[in-house]
Coordinates of C-alpha atoms and ligand atoms in Angstrom, one line a residue:
Chain A
M216 CA -8.3 22.9 -50.1
V217 CA -6.8 26.3 -50.3
A218 CA -7.4 27.0 -46.6
D219 CA -5.3 24.0 -45.6
E220 CA -2.2 25.1 -47.5
P221 CA -0.4 27.1 -44.9
V222 CA -0.5 24.2 -42.4
A223 CA 0.5 21.7 -45.0
S224 CA 3.5 23.8 -46.2
D225 CA 4.5 24.4 -42.6
L226 CA 4.6 20.6 -42.0
V227 CA 6.6 20.1 -45.2
R228 CA 9.2 22.7 -44.0
L229 CA 9.5 20.7 -40.7
G230 CA 10.3 17.6 -42.7
V231 CA 7.1 15.8 -41.9
V232 CA 6.1 12.9 -44.2
P233 CA 2.3 12.7 -44.3
R234 CA 0.7 9.3 -43.8
Q235 CA -1.5 7.9 -46.7
G236 CA -4.8 6.4 -45.7
G237 CA -8.2 7.2 -44.3
L238 CA -10.3 7.4 -41.2
V239 CA -12.6 4.7 -39.8
P240 CA -15.0 5.7 -37.1
L241 CA -14.8 3.7 -33.9
R242 CA -17.8 1.7 -32.8
T243 CA -19.2 2.7 -29.4
K244 CA -19.6 0.2 -26.6
D245 CA -23.4 0.1 -27.0
E246 CA -23.0 -0.3 -30.8
V247 CA -20.8 -3.3 -30.3
R248 CA -23.3 -4.7 -27.8
A249 CA -26.2 -4.0 -30.2
A250 CA -24.4 -5.8 -33.0
L251 CA -23.7 -8.8 -30.9
E252 CA -26.8 -9.4 -28.8
T253 CA -29.5 -11.6 -30.1
F254 CA -32.4 -13.6 -28.7
N255 CA -34.6 -16.4 -30.0
A256 CA -38.2 -15.6 -31.1
Y257 CA -41.2 -17.5 -32.4
V258 CA -42.5 -17.0 -36.0
L259 CA -45.9 -18.3 -37.0
E260 CA -47.3 -18.8 -40.5
V261 CA -50.9 -17.4 -40.5
P262 CA -53.4 -16.5 -43.1
A263 CA -53.4 -12.7 -43.7
R264 CA -57.0 -12.2 -42.7
H265 CA -56.4 -13.9 -39.3
A266 CA -53.2 -12.0 -38.4
G267 CA -55.1 -9.6 -36.2
I268 CA -57.0 -12.3 -34.3
V269 CA -53.7 -14.2 -33.7
K270 CA -52.1 -11.1 -32.4
D271 CA -54.9 -10.7 -29.8
V272 CA -54.7 -14.4 -28.9
V273 CA -50.9 -14.0 -28.2
Q274 CA -51.4 -10.8 -26.2
A275 CA -54.0 -12.6 -24.0
A276 CA -51.7 -15.7 -23.6
I277 CA -48.7 -13.5 -22.7
P278 CA -50.3 -10.5 -20.9
D279 CA -47.0 -8.9 -19.8
L280 CA -45.4 -9.1 -23.3
K281 CA -43.7 -5.8 -24.0
T282 CA -43.7 -5.3 -27.8
A283 CA -41.8 -2.0 -27.3
D284 CA -38.8 -4.1 -26.4
F285 CA -38.6 -5.5 -30.0
Q286 CA -40.1 -2.6 -32.0
H287 CA -37.2 -2.7 -34.4
L288 CA -38.4 -6.2 -35.6
R289 CA -41.3 -6.0 -38.1
R290 CA -44.2 -7.9 -36.5
V291 CA -46.2 -9.1 -39.6
V292 CA -44.3 -9.8 -42.8
Q293 CA -45.1 -11.1 -46.3
F294 CA -43.3 -14.1 -47.6
K295 CA -41.3 -12.2 -50.2
Y296 CA -39.6 -10.1 -47.4
L297 CA -38.5 -13.0 -45.3
P298 CA -34.8 -13.8 -45.3
V299 CA -34.0 -16.7 -47.7
H300 CA -33.2 -19.2 -44.9
I301 CA -36.6 -18.7 -43.4
Q302 CA -38.4 -18.8 -46.8
K303 CA -36.7 -22.2 -47.4
K304 CA -38.0 -23.5 -44.1
Y305 CA -41.6 -22.7 -44.9
R306 CA -41.5 -23.7 -48.5
P307 CA -38.7 -26.1 -49.3
P308 CA -37.7 -26.1 -52.9
H309 CA -39.6 -28.8 -54.8
P310 CA -37.2 -31.8 -55.1
S311 CA -38.3 -32.8 -58.7
R312 CA -37.7 -29.4 -60.3
P313 CA -35.0 -26.8 -59.8
R314 CA -36.3 -23.9 -57.9
G315 CA -37.2 -21.2 -60.5
D316 CA -36.9 -18.0 -58.4
S317 CA -38.8 -15.8 -60.9
G318 CA -41.7 -18.3 -61.0
E319 CA -42.0 -18.5 -57.2
V320 CA -41.8 -14.8 -56.7
S321 CA -44.3 -13.9 -59.3
S322 CA -46.8 -16.4 -58.0
E323 CA -46.3 -15.0 -54.5
N324 CA -46.9 -11.5 -55.9
D325 CA -50.1 -12.7 -57.5
V326 CA -51.6 -13.8 -54.2
A327 CA -50.1 -11.0 -52.2
E328 CA -53.3 -9.0 -52.0
D329 CA -55.3 -12.2 -51.3
D330 CA -56.7 -12.4 -47.8
D331 CA -55.7 -16.1 -47.7
A332 CA -52.1 -15.4 -48.5
A333 CA -49.8 -16.3 -45.7
R334 CA -48.3 -13.8 -43.4
Y335 CA -45.4 -14.4 -41.1
F336 CA -46.0 -13.2 -37.6
L337 CA -43.2 -12.6 -35.1
I338 CA -45.0 -13.8 -31.9
S339 CA -42.6 -13.1 -29.0
P340 CA -39.2 -13.8 -27.6
S341 CA -39.1 -17.6 -26.9
S342 CA -38.4 -16.8 -23.3
A343 CA -41.9 -15.3 -23.0
I344 CA -43.8 -18.6 -23.4
A345 CA -43.0 -22.3 -23.7
H346 CA -43.3 -23.8 -27.1
A347 CA -45.8 -26.5 -26.1
E348 CA -48.0 -23.9 -24.3
L349 CA -48.0 -21.7 -27.3
V350 CA -49.0 -24.5 -29.7
D351 CA -51.8 -25.4 -27.2
V352 CA -53.1 -21.8 -27.1
L353 CA -53.1 -21.4 -30.8
K354 CA -54.8 -24.8 -31.4
R355 CA -57.7 -23.7 -29.1
N356 CA -58.3 -20.5 -31.1
T357 CA -59.1 -19.2 -34.6
P358 CA -57.9 -20.1 -37.2
F359 CA -56.2 -23.2 -36.0
A360 CA -59.1 -24.6 -34.0
D361 CA -61.2 -25.0 -37.2
S362 CA -58.3 -26.3 -39.3
S363 CA -56.8 -29.7 -39.8
K364 CA -53.4 -27.9 -40.3
P365 CA -51.4 -27.5 -37.1
P366 CA -49.7 -24.1 -36.5
V367 CA -46.2 -24.0 -38.0
I368 CA -44.0 -22.3 -35.5
L369 CA -40.3 -21.6 -36.1
T370 CA -37.8 -20.5 -33.6
I371 CA -35.4 -18.0 -35.1
C372 CA -32.5 -15.8 -33.9
V373 CA -33.0 -12.0 -34.0
P374 CA -31.0 -8.9 -33.1
A375 CA -31.9 -7.9 -29.5
L376 CA -31.3 -4.1 -30.0
A377 CA -32.3 -1.6 -32.7
P378 CA -30.0 -1.0 -35.6
T379 CA -27.6 2.0 -35.5
S380 CA -27.7 2.7 -39.3
A381 CA -29.6 2.0 -42.4
E382 CA -26.9 -0.2 -43.7
Q383 CA -27.0 -2.3 -40.6
A384 CA -30.8 -2.6 -40.8
A385 CA -30.5 -3.8 -44.4
K386 CA -27.9 -6.3 -43.5
W387 CA -29.9 -7.7 -40.6
S388 CA -33.1 -7.9 -42.7
V389 CA -31.2 -10.4 -44.9
E390 CA -29.5 -12.2 -42.1
Y391 CA -32.1 -12.4 -39.4
W392 CA -35.6 -10.9 -39.9
P393 CA -37.0 -7.7 -41.6
I394 CA -35.9 -4.8 -39.5
S395 CA -37.3 -1.2 -39.3
Y396 CA -34.8 1.6 -39.0
K397 CA -35.9 4.9 -37.5
N398 CA -33.0 7.0 -38.8
T399 CA -31.6 7.5 -35.4
N400 CA -28.7 5.9 -33.6
P401 CA -29.6 5.3 -29.9
Y402 CA -26.2 3.7 -29.3
G403 CA -23.8 6.3 -30.6
P404 CA -23.3 9.4 -32.6
H405 CA -25.6 9.7 -35.6
P406 CA -23.9 8.4 -38.8
S407 CA -24.4 11.8 -40.5
L408 CA -22.7 13.6 -37.7
V409 CA -19.7 11.3 -37.8
A410 CA -19.5 11.6 -41.6
R411 CA -19.6 15.4 -41.5
N412 CA -16.8 15.6 -39.0
A413 CA -14.7 13.0 -40.8
A414 CA -15.0 15.0 -44.0
E415 CA -13.8 18.1 -42.1
I416 CA -10.7 16.5 -40.7
A417 CA -9.9 13.8 -43.3
N418 CA -7.7 16.0 -45.6
D419 CA -5.3 16.9 -42.8
A420 CA -5.3 13.8 -40.7
G421 CA -2.5 12.1 -42.6
G422 CA -0.2 15.1 -42.3
L423 CA -0.9 15.5 -38.5
L424 CA -0.2 11.8 -37.9
G425 CA 3.0 12.3 -39.9
L426 CA 3.8 15.1 -37.6
A427 CA 3.1 12.9 -34.6
D428 CA 5.5 10.3 -36.1
A429 CA 8.2 12.9 -36.4
V430 CA 7.7 14.0 -32.8
A431 CA 7.8 10.4 -31.5
E432 CA 11.1 9.9 -33.4
Q433 CA 12.7 12.9 -31.7
T434 CA 11.8 11.9 -28.1
F435 CA 12.6 8.3 -28.8
S436 CA 16.0 9.0 -30.3
K437 CA 17.0 11.0 -27.2
G438 CA 16.1 8.0 -25.1
F439 CA 13.3 9.8 -23.3
G440 CA 10.5 7.3 -24.1
E441 CA 8.8 4.9 -26.4
K442 CA 8.1 5.9 -30.0
V443 CA 4.6 7.3 -29.2
A444 CA 3.5 10.9 -29.6
C445 CA 0.5 13.1 -30.1
V446 CA -0.5 16.4 -31.7
V447 CA -3.2 18.8 -30.4
V448 CA -4.9 21.2 -32.8
D449 CA -7.5 23.8 -32.8
R450 CA -9.7 23.6 -36.0
T451 CA -12.5 25.9 -34.9
A452 CA -11.4 28.6 -37.5
G453 CA -11.4 26.0 -40.4
I454 CA -7.6 25.4 -40.5
N455 CA -5.5 23.4 -38.1
E456 CA -3.8 25.6 -35.6
I457 CA -1.2 23.3 -33.9
I458 CA -1.3 24.0 -30.2
A459 CA 1.0 21.4 -28.8
V460 CA 3.0 18.3 -29.9
T461 CA 4.5 15.9 -27.3
G462 CA 6.3 12.6 -27.3
D463 CA 6.3 9.9 -24.7
C464 CA 8.9 10.5 -21.9
R465 CA 8.4 7.6 -19.6
W466 CA 12.1 6.6 -19.5
R467 CA 13.4 10.1 -18.8
C468 CA 15.1 10.5 -15.4
S469 CA 12.9 11.8 -12.7
G470 CA 14.7 13.6 -9.9
N471 CA 17.8 11.5 -9.4
D472 CA 16.3 8.3 -10.6
A473 CA 16.4 6.6 -14.0
P474 CA 13.3 4.5 -14.5
Q475 CA 13.9 0.7 -14.8
R476 CA 13.2 -0.4 -18.3
D477 CA 11.4 -3.5 -17.2
G478 CA 8.8 -1.5 -15.2
P479 CA 6.1 0.9 -16.4
G480 CA 8.5 3.9 -16.3
N481 CA 7.0 7.2 -15.4
V482 CA 3.3 6.7 -16.3
M483 CA 2.5 10.4 -15.9
A484 CA 4.9 11.2 -18.7
H485 CA 2.8 9.5 -21.4
A486 CA 2.5 11.7 -24.5
V487 CA -1.2 12.6 -23.8
Q488 CA -0.6 13.7 -20.2
R489 CA 2.3 15.9 -21.3
A490 CA 0.2 17.5 -24.1
I491 CA -2.7 18.3 -21.8
A492 CA -0.3 19.8 -19.3
M493 CA 1.3 22.0 -22.0
V494 CA -2.1 23.2 -23.3
A495 CA -2.9 24.3 -19.7
K496 CA 0.5 26.0 -19.3
K497 CA 0.0 27.8 -22.5
R498 CA -3.4 29.1 -21.4
L499 CA -1.8 30.3 -18.2
R500 CA 1.0 32.0 -20.1
V501 CA -1.4 33.7 -22.5
A502 CA -3.4 34.9 -19.6
G503 CA -0.3 36.6 -18.1
H504 CA 0.5 34.1 -15.4
D505 CA 4.0 32.9 -16.3
P506 CA 3.9 29.2 -15.5
A507 CA 7.8 29.2 -15.6
S508 CA 7.8 31.2 -12.4
K509 CA 6.5 28.3 -10.5
P510 CA 8.0 25.2 -12.1
S511 CA 5.9 22.0 -11.7
P512 CA 7.4 18.8 -10.4
H513 CA 10.0 17.2 -12.6
S514 CA 8.0 14.0 -13.1
F515 CA 5.1 15.8 -14.8
C516 CA 7.6 16.4 -17.6
D517 CA 5.4 19.3 -18.9
S518 CA 8.1 21.4 -20.6
P519 CA 9.2 21.0 -24.2
L520 CA 12.2 18.7 -24.6
T521 CA 12.8 18.6 -28.4
S522 CA 12.9 21.1 -31.2
L523 CA 9.4 20.1 -32.5
E524 CA 7.9 20.3 -29.0
E525 CA 9.5 23.7 -28.5
H526 CA 8.5 25.0 -32.0
F527 CA 4.8 24.7 -31.2
Y528 CA 4.9 25.3 -27.5
S529 CA 6.5 28.7 -28.0
K530 CA 3.5 30.0 -30.2
D531 CA 0.9 32.0 -28.3
N532 CA -1.8 30.7 -30.5
I533 CA -4.5 29.8 -27.9
P534 CA -7.2 32.0 -26.3
S535 CA -6.7 32.6 -22.6
N536 CA -10.4 32.4 -21.9
G537 CA -10.9 28.8 -23.0
Y538 CA -11.0 26.0 -20.5
L539 CA -9.4 22.6 -20.6
C540 CA -9.2 21.3 -24.1
V541 CA -12.8 22.1 -25.2
D542 CA -13.0 22.4 -29.1
L543 CA -9.5 20.9 -29.6
D544 CA -8.7 17.8 -31.6
I545 CA -6.0 15.3 -30.8
Y546 CA -4.0 13.0 -33.1
L547 CA -2.1 10.1 -31.7
T548 CA 0.4 7.6 -33.1
H549 CA -1.2 4.8 -31.0
E550 CA -4.6 4.1 -29.3
P551 CA -4.2 5.7 -25.8
C552 CA -4.1 3.6 -22.6
V553 CA -7.1 3.7 -20.3
M554 CA -5.5 6.5 -18.2
C555 CA -4.8 8.6 -21.3
S556 CA -8.3 7.9 -22.8
M557 CA -9.9 9.1 -19.6
A558 CA -7.6 12.2 -19.5
I559 CA -8.8 13.1 -23.0
L560 CA -12.4 12.7 -21.8
H561 CA -11.7 14.8 -18.6
S562 CA -10.1 17.5 -20.8
R563 CA -13.2 17.5 -23.0
F564 CA -11.5 17.2 -26.4
R565 CA -13.7 17.4 -29.4
R566 CA -12.3 14.7 -31.7
C567 CA -9.7 12.1 -31.5
T568 CA -7.8 10.1 -34.2
F569 CA -5.2 7.5 -33.5
G570 CA -2.8 5.4 -35.7
R571 CA -2.2 1.9 -34.3
R572 CA -4.9 0.1 -32.4
M573 CA -3.7 -1.4 -29.0
P574 CA -6.0 -4.3 -28.3
L575 CA -4.3 -5.3 -25.0
T576 CA -4.1 -1.8 -23.5
G577 CA -6.2 0.7 -25.4
G578 CA -9.0 2.5 -23.7
L579 CA -11.0 3.9 -26.7
T580 CA -12.0 1.0 -28.8
A581 CA -15.0 -1.0 -27.7
D582 CA -14.8 -3.9 -30.2
N583 CA -14.8 -7.6 -29.5
A584 CA -15.9 -7.2 -25.9
L585 CA -17.0 -10.8 -26.0
P586 CA -17.9 -12.1 -22.7
G587 CA -15.4 -14.7 -21.4
K588 CA -15.3 -16.8 -18.3
G589 CA -16.7 -15.4 -15.1
G590 CA -18.2 -12.3 -16.7
Y591 CA -14.8 -11.1 -17.9
I592 CA -14.0 -10.3 -21.5
S593 CA -11.1 -12.0 -23.1
P594 CA -8.2 -9.6 -23.0
T595 CA -6.7 -10.8 -26.3
T596 CA -9.6 -9.5 -28.3
G597 CA -9.7 -5.9 -26.9
L598 CA -10.5 -4.4 -23.5
G599 CA -13.9 -3.2 -24.7
H600 CA -13.9 0.0 -22.6
G601 CA -15.0 2.4 -25.4
I602 CA -14.3 5.4 -23.2
F603 CA -14.9 7.9 -26.0
W604 CA -18.7 7.4 -26.0
R605 CA -20.4 6.2 -22.8
P606 CA -22.7 9.2 -22.2
S607 CA -25.0 7.4 -19.7
E608 CA -22.0 6.8 -17.4
L609 CA -19.3 9.4 -18.1
N610 CA -20.2 13.0 -18.4
W611 CA -18.4 13.8 -21.7
K612 CA -18.1 12.1 -25.1
F613 CA -16.1 12.8 -28.2
L614 CA -15.9 11.4 -31.7
S615 CA -13.1 9.0 -32.4
W616 CA -11.5 7.4 -35.5
E617 CA -8.7 5.0 -36.2
W618 CA -6.4 5.6 -39.1
V619 CA -6.1 2.8 -41.7
E620 CA -3.1 2.9 -44.1
E621 CA -4.0 3.1 -47.8
D622 CA -1.5 0.3 -48.4
T623 CA -2.6 -2.2 -45.8
A624 CA 0.4 -4.4 -46.5
A625 CA 2.6 -1.5 -45.5
M626 CA 0.6 -0.9 -42.2
V627 CA 2.9 0.9 -39.9
K628 CA 4.7 -2.0 -38.3
D629 CA 6.4 -0.3 -35.4
S630 CA 8.7 -2.1 -32.9
I631 CA 6.3 -1.4 -30.0
K632 CA 5.1 -4.4 -28.1
D633 CA 1.4 -5.2 -27.9
T634 CA 1.5 -4.9 -24.1
L635 CA 2.7 -1.3 -24.1
Q636 CA 0.5 1.2 -22.4
A637 CA 0.5 4.1 -24.9
Chain B
M55 CA -11.7 -5.1 9.1
N56 CA -11.0 -5.7 12.8
A57 CA -10.8 -2.9 15.4
K58 CA -7.0 -2.7 15.3
E59 CA -7.0 -2.5 11.5
K60 CA -9.8 0.1 11.6
V61 CA -7.7 2.4 13.9
Y62 CA -4.7 1.9 11.6
H63 CA -6.6 2.8 8.4
E64 CA -8.6 5.7 10.0
R65 CA -5.4 7.3 11.1
F66 CA -4.3 7.7 7.4
M67 CA -7.7 8.5 6.1
R68 CA -7.8 11.4 8.7
E69 CA -4.6 12.7 7.0
A70 CA -6.3 12.4 3.6
I71 CA -9.3 14.4 4.9
N72 CA -6.9 17.1 6.2
M73 CA -5.6 17.4 2.6
A74 CA -9.2 17.6 1.3
E75 CA -9.9 20.4 3.8
L76 CA -6.8 22.3 2.6
A77 CA -8.1 21.9 -1.0
L78 CA -11.5 23.4 0.1
R79 CA -9.7 26.4 1.7
S80 CA -7.8 26.8 -1.6
D81 CA -11.0 26.8 -3.7
E82 CA -10.2 23.4 -5.2
T83 CA -12.6 20.5 -5.3
P84 CA -12.0 18.9 -1.8
V85 CA -10.3 15.6 -2.6
G86 CA -7.2 14.7 -0.7
C87 CA -4.9 11.7 -0.4
V88 CA -1.8 10.3 1.3
F89 CA 0.4 7.5 0.1
V90 CA 1.7 5.2 2.9
K91 CA 4.7 2.8 2.8
D92 CA 5.5 0.6 5.8
G93 CA 3.2 2.6 8.1
E94 CA 4.7 6.0 7.0
I95 CA 3.3 8.7 4.9
I96 CA 5.6 9.3 1.9
G97 CA 3.4 11.7 -0.1
R98 CA 0.4 13.9 0.1
G99 CA -1.8 15.5 -2.5
M100 CA -4.9 17.5 -3.1
N101 CA -6.9 18.3 -6.2
A102 CA -5.3 21.2 -8.2
T103 CA -7.4 21.5 -11.4
N104 CA -8.4 25.1 -10.9
K105 CA -5.0 26.5 -10.1
T106 CA -3.3 24.7 -13.0
L107 CA -6.2 24.9 -15.6
N108 CA -5.4 21.2 -16.1
G109 CA -8.3 18.8 -15.7
T110 CA -5.9 15.9 -15.0
R111 CA -4.3 17.4 -11.9
H112 CA -6.1 15.2 -9.5
A113 CA -4.9 14.6 -5.9
E114 CA -3.3 11.3 -6.8
F115 CA -1.2 12.8 -9.6
V116 CA -0.1 15.7 -7.4
A117 CA 1.0 13.3 -4.6
I118 CA 2.9 10.9 -6.9
A119 CA 4.7 13.8 -8.6
G120 CA 5.9 14.7 -5.1
I121 CA 6.9 11.1 -4.2
L122 CA 8.9 10.7 -7.4
E123 CA 11.1 13.8 -6.6
K124 CA 12.6 11.7 -3.7
H125 CA 11.9 8.0 -4.5
P126 CA 12.3 5.6 -7.4
I127 CA 9.1 4.7 -9.3
S128 CA 9.3 1.1 -7.9
V129 CA 8.5 2.4 -4.4
L130 CA 4.8 2.6 -5.4
K131 CA 4.6 -1.2 -5.5
E132 CA 5.1 -1.2 -1.8
T133 CA 2.7 1.7 -1.2
D134 CA -1.0 2.0 -0.2
L135 CA -3.2 4.9 -1.2
Y136 CA -5.7 6.6 1.1
V137 CA -8.0 9.0 -0.8
T138 CA -11.2 10.7 0.3
V139 CA -13.0 10.0 -2.9
E140 CA -12.8 6.9 -5.0
P141 CA -10.1 7.3 -7.7
C142 CA -11.5 8.2 -11.1
V143 CA -11.0 6.0 -14.2
M144 CA -7.9 7.9 -15.2
C145 CA -6.3 7.7 -11.7
A146 CA -7.4 4.1 -11.3
S147 CA -5.5 3.1 -14.5
M148 CA -2.4 5.2 -13.5
L149 CA -2.3 3.4 -10.1
R150 CA -2.6 0.0 -11.7
Q151 CA 0.2 0.8 -14.2
Y152 CA 2.5 2.0 -11.4
G153 CA 1.6 -1.2 -9.4
I154 CA 0.0 0.3 -6.3
K155 CA -0.4 -2.2 -3.5
C156 CA -3.8 -1.3 -2.2
V157 CA -6.3 1.6 -2.4
Y158 CA -8.5 2.7 0.5
F159 CA -11.1 5.4 -0.2
G160 CA -13.9 7.4 1.5
C161 CA -17.0 7.9 -0.7
W162 CA -17.8 6.5 -4.1
N163 CA -17.6 8.5 -7.3
E164 CA -20.7 7.9 -9.5
R165 CA -19.6 10.0 -12.4
F166 CA -16.0 9.0 -12.9
G167 CA -15.2 6.2 -10.5
G168 CA -12.7 3.7 -11.7
T169 CA -12.7 1.2 -8.8
G170 CA -16.3 0.2 -8.6
G171 CA -18.3 3.5 -8.9
V172 CA -18.6 3.3 -12.7
L173 CA -15.9 1.0 -14.1
N174 CA -13.6 -1.6 -12.5
I175 CA -10.2 -0.6 -13.8
H176 CA -8.5 -2.1 -10.7
S177 CA -9.7 -5.6 -11.5
D178 CA -10.7 -5.7 -15.2
P179 CA -8.6 -7.7 -17.6
S180 CA -5.3 -5.8 -18.2
V181 CA -1.6 -6.4 -18.8
D182 CA -1.0 -5.0 -15.3
K183 CA -1.5 -6.7 -11.9
P184 CA -4.9 -6.0 -10.3
Y185 CA -5.0 -4.3 -6.9
P186 CA -7.5 -4.6 -4.0
V187 CA -9.7 -1.7 -3.0
Q188 CA -11.7 -0.9 0.1
G189 CA -14.2 2.0 0.1
G190 CA -16.3 3.7 2.8
I191 CA -13.7 4.8 5.3
F192 CA -14.9 8.2 6.7
R193 CA -17.4 8.2 3.9
E194 CA -19.8 10.8 5.5
E195 CA -16.9 13.2 6.2
A196 CA -15.7 13.0 2.6
I197 CA -19.2 13.7 1.3
M198 CA -19.7 16.6 3.8
L199 CA -16.6 18.3 2.4
L200 CA -17.9 18.0 -1.2
R201 CA -21.3 19.4 -0.1
K202 CA -19.5 22.3 1.6
F203 CA -17.7 23.0 -1.6
Y204 CA -20.8 23.0 -3.6
V205 CA -22.5 25.5 -1.3
Q206 CA -19.4 27.6 -1.3
E207 CA -19.3 27.6 -5.1
N208 CA -23.0 28.6 -5.4
E209 CA -22.6 31.5 -2.9
K210 CA -19.6 32.8 -4.7
A211 CA -19.8 35.8 -7.1
P212 CA -18.9 37.0 -9.7
E213 CA -20.4 34.9 -12.4
P214 CA -17.4 34.4 -14.8
K215 CA -15.2 32.9 -12.1
Q216 CA -18.0 30.6 -11.0
K217 CA -18.4 29.3 -14.4
K218 CA -14.8 28.6 -14.8
T219 CA -14.5 26.7 -11.6
R220 CA -17.5 24.6 -12.4
E221 CA -16.0 23.6 -15.7
L222 CA -12.8 22.4 -14.0
K223 CA -14.4 19.9 -11.6
T224 CA -13.2 16.8 -13.3
Q225 CA -12.2 14.7 -10.2
I226 CA -15.8 14.5 -8.9
L227 CA -19.1 16.4 -9.4
P228 CA -20.4 17.2 -5.9
M229 CA -24.0 16.5 -6.9
D230 CA -23.1 12.9 -7.8
I231 CA -22.0 11.7 -4.4
H232 CA -23.9 8.7 -3.3
A233 CA -23.9 5.6 -1.2
P234 CA -22.1 2.4 -2.5
K235 CA -24.1 0.5 -5.1
S236 CA -25.6 -2.6 -3.6
Ligands
ZN937 ZN1 -1.2 6.5 -21.7
ZN938 ZN1 -8.6 11.1 -10.9

């Protein structure tokens, strides 16, 4: 894109090597939950013309059944729409002849309009009524009361929550039970919103992460901190205006004290904290309040310390009337720790992209929040906080992506330990 | 908490309330804190988000920045925090990374709380050692200060300034103050 060229050439001049790869949107905490949670439900084979009667019988037997709780599950389904594993349970393949799929399906189609054709009725969650009680109730009512055939009830596993995309609905319809998708995502940003934003930032993301790599290299080689950095940009005008770049400075001497390398170092000097502080100082400067006249405490580490940090800090390229980091995007070499994730949220960033996922310390990803012993999640699979999108609990949310290298074999293998708080 | 302990903790929470009152007089969200080592206050802080235009300048950050001017980072492992409002998720994580000994707070923080109000960053699985927390010390006074701030903000003209200060309330939103969850 022509509009992106000035930024790209600026980065080339600074010796930045763009990363090659693409963006993958993070799943929200609720999306992870929606993808994992299931319950058991009863399915009943019933002649099509009696489906309505059976529905009434079930509602009378389970008066407080809330069908709204499983609206995403189709209630009455034709045989041909059942997942294969359920089809096989109702009509096992004939042992003497190989199952001819075309023959079976066409015969099913032939009788599809027939009132006596079978329908498959999702009765209720199995927690709503005991199996024996359900059989009893059905046997006492039409059509099973007048039939020698007992009701055939299966207990199947179904997703507990609505799907968050059409793809997920299609997948679940094959794996569990026919699902209806309402073209909304109650558990996260709408897929089309995520796709639109990803398309907007995808071209430049590799270059900006490359810049973050270069920034990290500078602060690291001076011994100031770990090889972690971030880049803050304003893309509201359609091109990336780079507002601040900062590297991690946790090991830099504070006052007269050199942090012990076996401890956490100066936590307040993580790259994200420094970047947010520099954005604020820049706004003060542009507004005519020289932040240099009242230096902040040494341990905030909020002044530029390398040539790259100085290069971007010195530009007066931010409006003075903005507040916090509203409308700004942030690119990070690593998934930020819980403190930095919440700092990004407090500062109301618009979008966030990071390089390496940090399953033991990262605050943004929500994946693999599998319940472990005593209600805790297993820390080896991810902390599961998903801080970027928890709108019912925290009062801001932003879109987030992780960067995946084009050549997965060459995934950035940095020397940073898994236990590092980035 | 026995009577003797109560007196001990209330003494320091009173100092934290004093810092919150100072914040209120400075047009900052009234949250204040003190850090205590061996029965002595080694640092004080108050929210400074408006003055700095930085939404992360919470009382806890301001106080620790002051402490680290004089003390090594490791001092925080022998230090307790007294803060008028429950630490937010960000501060709760910072405190855990530094290895804080114990956190005492006044009222809960329903919007951002990181030690029970919303999340449990002090005790959730993490690579860092968990820390104990105790809330509810001078809870009503902490809430009253937040209410005063809210009224003060609403009475204030002119409109642009009011808007700006409202946007910078990241430590707690005064309308969210509430009793502890049962
Ligand atoms: Zn961090
Ligand atoms: Zn805080």
